[in-house]
């Protein structure tokens, strides 16, 4: 009778061990599966982040180029055009008026050069790094 009891206890112990091992295996499998899903999600989020970062950089470049074009057109281009008109109208003016037109043209050309220097200085990498792109564009 003792041997029957020992045999049944051994079977129950063996069954319990199988259940514990099976449960442990299942838990390990679920943890591994979650890790795999998590790593896939991290990879997806990294790709989305890189894509959004690239899109933002492209938008910033477009805005910067639009800003440069506006600055050149609005400031430098208008001053140079006005200087050219002054110099062209000099031919039809008296000497005194021609001198004044040449002086004003020279002043306009000097302002255009200053504008170009300022624009190129504010768009250098060091200036942007020190002050930020927003500040560089704002100037």
PDB file of C-alpha atoms in Angstrom:
ATOM      1  CA  UNK A   1       0.000   0.000   0.000  1.00  0.00           C
ATOM      2  CA  UNK A   2       2.846   2.300   0.767  1.00  0.00           C
ATOM      3  CA  UNK A   3       4.315   1.529  -2.643  1.00  0.00           C
ATOM      4  CA  UNK A   4       1.000   2.354  -4.323  1.00  0.00           C
ATOM      5  CA  UNK A   5       0.937   5.613  -2.430  1.00  0.00           C
ATOM      6  CA  UNK A   6       4.546   6.362  -3.386  1.00  0.00           C
ATOM      7  CA  UNK A   7       3.771   5.501  -7.009  1.00  0.00           C
ATOM      8  CA  UNK A   8       0.697   7.794  -7.099  1.00  0.00           C
ATOM      9  CA  UNK A   9       2.657  10.559  -5.357  1.00  0.00           C
ATOM     10  CA  UNK A  10       5.418  10.150  -7.942  1.00  0.00           C
ATOM     11  CA  UNK A  11       2.895  10.403 -10.769  1.00  0.00           C
ATOM     12  CA  UNK A  12       1.350  13.535  -9.230  1.00  0.00           C
ATOM     13  CA  UNK A  13       4.805  14.997  -8.715  1.00  0.00           C
ATOM     14  CA  UNK A  14       5.737  14.182 -12.307  1.00  0.00           C
ATOM     15  CA  UNK A  15       2.436  15.704 -13.568  1.00  0.00           C
ATOM     16  CA  UNK A  16       2.995  18.817 -11.440  1.00  0.00           C
ATOM     17  CA  UNK A  17       6.521  19.119 -12.798  1.00  0.00           C
ATOM     18  CA  UNK A  18       5.216  18.819 -16.377  1.00  0.00           C
ATOM     19  CA  UNK A  19       2.570  21.481 -15.686  1.00  0.00           C
ATOM     20  CA  UNK A  20       5.173  23.808 -14.135  1.00  0.00           C
ATOM     21  CA  UNK A  21       7.579  23.265 -17.025  1.00  0.00           C
ATOM     22  CA  UNK A  22       4.775  23.775 -19.577  1.00  0.00           C
ATOM     23  CA  UNK A  23       3.615  26.944 -17.844  1.00  0.00           C
ATOM     24  CA  UNK A  24       7.199  28.235 -17.639  1.00  0.00           C
ATOM     25  CA  UNK A  25       7.711  27.485 -21.326  1.00  0.00           C
ATOM     26  CA  UNK A  26       4.446  29.269 -22.182  1.00  0.00           C
ATOM     27  CA  UNK A  27       5.423  32.313 -20.094  1.00  0.00           C
ATOM     28  CA  UNK A  28       8.859  32.445 -21.735  1.00  0.00           C
ATOM     29  CA  UNK A  29       7.224  32.133 -25.164  1.00  0.00           C
ATOM     30  CA  UNK A  30       4.788  34.987 -24.391  1.00  0.00           C
ATOM     31  CA  UNK A  31       7.608  37.205 -23.085  1.00  0.00           C
ATOM     32  CA  UNK A  32       9.670  36.510 -26.196  1.00  0.00           C
ATOM     33  CA  UNK A  33       6.676  37.261 -28.398  1.00  0.00           C
ATOM     34  CA  UNK A  34       6.066  40.578 -26.599  1.00  0.00           C
ATOM     35  CA  UNK A  35       9.732  41.513 -26.928  1.00  0.00           C
ATOM     36  CA  UNK A  36       9.584  40.770 -30.649  1.00  0.00           C
ATOM     37  CA  UNK A  37       6.452  42.915 -31.099  1.00  0.00           C
ATOM     38  CA  UNK A  38       8.020  45.677 -29.013  1.00  0.00           C
ATOM     39  CA  UNK A  39      11.230  45.644 -31.047  1.00  0.00           C
ATOM     40  CA  UNK A  40       9.221  45.784 -34.282  1.00  0.00           C
ATOM     41  CA  UNK A  41       7.286  48.743 -32.911  1.00  0.00           C
ATOM     42  CA  UNK A  42      10.512  50.504 -31.916  1.00  0.00           C
ATOM     43  CA  UNK A  43      11.937  49.990 -35.410  1.00  0.00           C
ATOM     44  CA  UNK A  44       8.722  51.337 -36.949  1.00  0.00           C
ATOM     45  CA  UNK A  45       8.754  54.386 -34.652  1.00  0.00           C
ATOM     46  CA  UNK A  46      12.416  55.069 -35.441  1.00  0.00           C
ATOM     47  CA  UNK A  47      11.649  54.956 -39.160  1.00  0.00           C
ATOM     48  CA  UNK A  48       8.678  57.290 -38.681  1.00  0.00           C
ATOM     49  CA  UNK A  49      10.847  59.657 -36.643  1.00  0.00           C
ATOM     50  CA  UNK A  50      13.538  59.718 -39.320  1.00  0.00           C
ATOM     51  CA  UNK A  51      10.922  60.293 -42.008  1.00  0.00           C
ATOM     52  CA  UNK A  52       9.347  63.164 -40.044  1.00  0.00           C
ATOM     53  CA  UNK A  53      12.761  64.645 -39.311  1.00  0.00           C
ATOM     54  CA  UNK A  54      13.695  64.551 -43.000  1.00  0.00           C
ATOM     55  CA  UNK A  55      10.352  66.120 -43.929  1.00  0.00           C
ATOM     56  CA  UNK A  56      10.916  68.886 -41.385  1.00  0.00           C
ATOM     57  CA  UNK A  57      14.422  69.518 -42.685  1.00  0.00           C
ATOM     58  CA  UNK A  58      13.110  69.773 -46.245  1.00  0.00           C
ATOM     59  CA  UNK A  59      10.402  72.207 -45.159  1.00  0.00           C
ATOM     60  CA  UNK A  60      12.975  74.310 -43.319  1.00  0.00           C
ATOM     61  CA  UNK A  61      15.204  74.361 -46.413  1.00  0.00           C
ATOM     62  CA  UNK A  62      12.273  75.447 -48.560  1.00  0.00           C
ATOM     63  CA  UNK A  63      11.401  78.215 -46.101  1.00  0.00           C
ATOM     64  CA  UNK A  64      15.035  79.311 -45.954  1.00  0.00           C
ATOM     65  CA  UNK A  65      15.331  79.449 -49.731  1.00  0.00           C
ATOM     66  CA  UNK A  66      12.047  81.365 -49.946  1.00  0.00           C
ATOM     67  CA  UNK A  67      13.386  83.796 -47.339  1.00  0.00           C
ATOM     68  CA  UNK A  68      16.640  84.274 -49.255  1.00  0.00           C
ATOM     69  CA  UNK A  69      14.773  84.839 -52.514  1.00  0.00           C
ATOM     70  CA  UNK A  70      12.453  87.376 -50.836  1.00  0.00           C
ATOM     71  CA  UNK A  71      15.350  89.228 -49.228  1.00  0.00           C
ATOM     72  CA  UNK A  72      17.310  89.403 -52.465  1.00  0.00           C
ATOM     73  CA  UNK A  73      14.259  90.525 -54.444  1.00  0.00           C
ATOM     74  CA  UNK A  74      12.860  92.966 -51.896  1.00  0.00           C
ATOM     75  CA  UNK A  75      16.048  94.626 -50.734  1.00  0.00           C
ATOM     76  CA  UNK A  76      19.025  94.041 -52.967  1.00  0.00           C
ATOM     77  CA  UNK A  77      17.167  93.798 -56.261  1.00  0.00           C
ATOM     78  CA  UNK A  78      15.120  96.947 -55.714  1.00  0.00           C
ATOM     79  CA  UNK A  79      18.141  98.990 -54.650  1.00  0.00           C
ATOM     80  CA  UNK A  80      20.210  97.866 -57.618  1.00  0.00           C
ATOM     81  CA  UNK A  81      17.308  98.526 -59.995  1.00  0.00           C
ATOM     82  CA  UNK A  82      16.879 102.013 -58.585  1.00  0.00           C
ATOM     83  CA  UNK A  83      20.623 102.649 -58.850  1.00  0.00           C
ATOM     84  CA  UNK A  84      20.512 101.549 -62.498  1.00  0.00           C
ATOM     85  CA  UNK A  85      17.584 103.910 -63.175  1.00  0.00           C
ATOM     86  CA  UNK A  86      19.491 106.773 -61.553  1.00  0.00           C
ATOM     87  CA  UNK A  87      22.574 106.054 -63.629  1.00  0.00           C
ATOM     88  CA  UNK A  88      20.512 105.804 -66.822  1.00  0.00           C
ATOM     89  CA  UNK A  89      18.713 109.076 -66.102  1.00  0.00           C
ATOM     90  CA  UNK A  90      22.079 110.778 -65.473  1.00  0.00           C
ATOM     91  CA  UNK A  91      22.574 111.136 -69.215  1.00  0.00           C
ATOM     92  CA  UNK A  92      19.592 113.450 -69.516  1.00  0.00           C
ATOM     93  CA  UNK A  93      20.402 115.563 -66.442  1.00  0.00           C
ATOM     94  CA  UNK A  94      22.590 118.557 -65.837  1.00  0.00           C
ATOM     95  CA  UNK A  95      26.057 118.044 -64.404  1.00  0.00           C
ATOM     96  CA  UNK A  96      24.964 118.989 -60.897  1.00  0.00           C
ATOM     97  CA  UNK A  97      21.921 116.701 -61.034  1.00  0.00           C
ATOM     98  CA  UNK A  98      24.060 113.948 -62.590  1.00  0.00           C
ATOM     99  CA  UNK A  99      26.532 114.200 -59.708  1.00  0.00           C
ATOM    100  CA  UNK A 100      23.686 113.849 -57.209  1.00  0.00           C
ATOM    101  CA  UNK A 101      22.261 110.849 -59.089  1.00  0.00           C
ATOM    102  CA  UNK A 102      25.692 109.185 -59.135  1.00  0.00           C
ATOM    103  CA  UNK A 103      26.077 109.783 -55.389  1.00  0.00           C
ATOM    104  CA  UNK A 104      22.620 108.338 -54.686  1.00  0.00           C
ATOM    105  CA  UNK A 105      23.357 105.372 -56.950  1.00  0.00           C
ATOM    106  CA  UNK A 106      26.622 104.759 -55.141  1.00  0.00           C
ATOM    107  CA  UNK A 107      24.795 104.904 -51.822  1.00  0.00           C
ATOM    108  CA  UNK A 108      22.143 102.452 -53.051  1.00  0.00           C
ATOM    109  CA  UNK A 109      24.806 100.066 -54.333  1.00  0.00           C
ATOM    110  CA  UNK A 110      26.612 100.288 -50.967  1.00  0.00           C
ATOM    111  CA  UNK A 111      23.333  99.467 -49.138  1.00  0.00           C
ATOM    112  CA  UNK A 112      22.757  96.521 -51.489  1.00  0.00           C
ATOM    113  CA  UNK A 113      26.257  95.222 -50.749  1.00  0.00           C
ATOM    114  CA  UNK A 114      25.618  95.629 -47.002  1.00  0.00           C
ATOM    115  CA  UNK A 115      22.320  93.763 -47.337  1.00  0.00           C
ATOM    116  CA  UNK A 116      24.029  90.918 -49.182  1.00  0.00           C
ATOM    117  CA  UNK A 117      26.781  90.716 -46.546  1.00  0.00           C
ATOM    118  CA  UNK A 118      24.214  90.689 -43.764  1.00  0.00           C
ATOM    119  CA  UNK A 119      22.172  88.023 -45.517  1.00  0.00           C
ATOM    120  CA  UNK A 120      25.178  85.806 -46.135  1.00  0.00           C
ATOM    121  CA  UNK A 121      26.446  86.291 -42.563  1.00  0.00           C
ATOM    122  CA  UNK A 122      23.100  85.376 -40.984  1.00  0.00           C
ATOM    123  CA  UNK A 123      22.841  82.208 -43.030  1.00  0.00           C
ATOM    124  CA  UNK A 124      26.234  80.750 -42.166  1.00  0.00           C
ATOM    125  CA  UNK A 125      26.255  77.527 -40.177  1.00  0.00           C
ATOM    126  CA  UNK A 126      28.007  79.162 -37.203  1.00  0.00           C
ATOM    127  CA  UNK A 127      25.432  81.925 -36.906  1.00  0.00           C
ATOM    128  CA  UNK A 128      22.572  79.434 -37.199  1.00  0.00           C
ATOM    129  CA  UNK A 129      24.246  77.117 -34.683  1.00  0.00           C
ATOM    130  CA  UNK A 130      24.811  79.935 -32.192  1.00  0.00           C
ATOM    131  CA  UNK A 131      21.467  81.705 -32.574  1.00  0.00           C
ATOM    132  CA  UNK A 132      19.124  79.112 -34.090  1.00  0.00           C
ATOM    133  CA  UNK A 133      17.507  78.962 -37.510  1.00  0.00           C
ATOM    134  CA  UNK A 134      14.414  80.816 -36.353  1.00  0.00           C
ATOM    135  CA  UNK A 135      16.505  83.755 -35.165  1.00  0.00           C
ATOM    136  CA  UNK A 136      18.553  83.763 -38.396  1.00  0.00           C
ATOM    137  CA  UNK A 137      15.419  83.846 -40.539  1.00  0.00           C
ATOM    138  CA  UNK A 138      13.775  86.438 -38.321  1.00  0.00           C
ATOM    139  CA  UNK A 139      16.622  88.899 -38.922  1.00  0.00           C
TER     140      UNK A 139
END
